């Protein structure tokens, strides 16, 4: 089968799955609503609770799930190829930790610095993530020396541990209810409440995806080895830089929107590779589509499993993603 | 005869020791350490304040406690310091198992406490009165709480009872991670006493993390937010209130019945609980407090 045909087939399949999930997800939730009533224009919106739940609570949540799921899964694919390491994710690189530190400082300091659609916690976590990316990159790129992915990975892992220690320290000093809220933020959830924060994060994710679209062929060569890629005409350092910053940007936007939702960045890329093979020209778009439906699906479970109480989606992604991934891994042997 | 007397010595010693233990158990505590701010307040209210020798790191009321040594709190009690202060009663929270076990091994009595409803607050104050020898002080405080709450109930008795969402935490300037009172605990009882019906009265938990969907579907007619500390500056207060405008369909937002109350007494299940009930009732039913 040609690559074009495989791409078409797999994208059609994962795209249909995403469309189906996005159609079903807003119809189900902790409350029973009638779609006919929700779409009934003859009832004023202010009096139509079904419409409010559908358009204010559920649709933005599904949209957030699509954006965050696609961003985290694609970032996972890119980082794993860049480092030629199946465990590389935004968490191992300290990006999520940077975001978490920002968010926790905003929560404990009761910050009220907001910017357009970004709430104080969102803006602080975005700044934290971008700072972490900058620090890791500066550590790994000494002047007159090629970017070292080994140093990049080690710097990221160390920064992650270091920032996590600062987070624990801040939490230790914080008041009890603030610590509790910070811990809940760390679980990750998609209840954004309006479209505004999703639209705020979208430009960053779009820029990251444009950068991703330049990567697949180079990533294929890179994942075999830097030297081989260089002999095939790949500007290795430029590709590494592009891969690192695009994955960082996508993750920063996703985490500022939903908190560090666990496991999407690792489970989805591996699942996709197990099914469609290792060619990044197929893996990357399919991972984005499947990541989106995976997160929207997990959120659907999070919203309904313990109704009337709702779970944060981060609990569901880890609880479903982990065992499912292990099962697939063992089955494939 | 002498041999018989000699045989009686250990018996007498045991009896004396037993009597001493009994006496120690019955004697009111004189060196008290409180690890629970609500209980510290209660101790001072009933007149046992002079016996308090140390408090938790979260204690700041009454002002007298600010000069007392701090010995950790719920998650990080400083057992070594607690032991070194030779307390004769330690007030600990129910989940502090490791601390309680250590104290019991060294023979220091522990006052075991867990947060509960309004009735538990008064029962706890009475129990504290017995343990510290301030029974009449405790009775006085309990009667005062009961009288004031009964007065609040009487004032709002004839008023329609709005469906109330009582929020005690959320992310700044947003409606994410909203925490509200469930159908158990003193906050739930406060809503009831203040003449409202808790929208989460059916959820058998003390707190609920409320999603946007739940805010919309439960449709509260009044929203009360309780916040610790002094009110913020005008601009910030206005923006905090405005955060609710993102859900204009919620009846409470539509009818402008969103109240953000500030005060250190609002979230403490202690002797100032009647004051909190009055504040909530005044927000829900301003017409009967004019």
PDB file of C-alpha atoms in Angstrom, chain B residues 37-42 45 113 115 118 121-122 124-125 141 145 149 186 265-276:
ATOM      1  CA  UNK B  37      -7.926  26.054  65.248  1.00  0.00           C
ATOM      2  CA  UNK B  38     -11.670  25.531  65.835  1.00  0.00           C
ATOM      3  CA  UNK B  39     -10.886  23.847  69.176  1.00  0.00           C
ATOM      4  CA  UNK B  40      -8.387  26.528  70.185  1.00  0.00           C
ATOM      5  CA  UNK B  41     -11.135  29.105  69.763  1.00  0.00           C
ATOM      6  CA  UNK B  42     -13.479  26.966  71.813  1.00  0.00           C
ATOM      7  CA  UNK B  45     -14.302  30.936  74.678  1.00  0.00           C
ATOM      8  CA  UNK B 113     -11.920  15.373  67.151  1.00  0.00           C
ATOM      9  CA  UNK B 115     -15.446  18.140  61.960  1.00  0.00           C
ATOM     10  CA  UNK B 118     -23.763  22.228  63.993  1.00  0.00           C
ATOM     11  CA  UNK B 121     -19.868  21.813  67.425  1.00  0.00           C
ATOM     12  CA  UNK B 122     -21.887  22.314  70.600  1.00  0.00           C
ATOM     13  CA  UNK B 124     -17.563  19.182  71.225  1.00  0.00           C
ATOM     14  CA  UNK B 125     -17.559  22.395  73.261  1.00  0.00           C
ATOM     15  CA  UNK B 141     -20.980  29.278  75.257  1.00  0.00           C
ATOM     16  CA  UNK B 145     -24.676  29.636  70.228  1.00  0.00           C
ATOM     17  CA  UNK B 149     -29.006  30.245  65.976  1.00  0.00           C
ATOM     18  CA  UNK B 186     -21.665  22.471  59.459  1.00  0.00           C
ATOM     19  CA  UNK B 265     -14.952  33.262  61.328  1.00  0.00           C
ATOM     20  CA  UNK B 266     -16.929  32.018  58.332  1.00  0.00           C
ATOM     21  CA  UNK B 267     -15.237  28.675  57.738  1.00  0.00           C
ATOM     22  CA  UNK B 268     -14.377  27.722  61.327  1.00  0.00           C
ATOM     23  CA  UNK B 269     -16.713  25.224  63.026  1.00  0.00           C
ATOM     24  CA  UNK B 270     -16.144  26.856  66.410  1.00  0.00           C
ATOM     25  CA  UNK B 271     -17.797  29.220  68.877  1.00  0.00           C
ATOM     26  CA  UNK B 272     -18.270  31.982  66.266  1.00  0.00           C
ATOM     27  CA  UNK B 273     -20.487  29.741  64.141  1.00  0.00           C
ATOM     28  CA  UNK B 274     -23.614  31.664  65.168  1.00  0.00           C
ATOM     29  CA  UNK B 275     -22.025  34.838  63.787  1.00  0.00           C
ATOM     30  CA  UNK B 276     -21.449  33.019  60.479  1.00  0.00           C
TER      31      UNK B 276
END
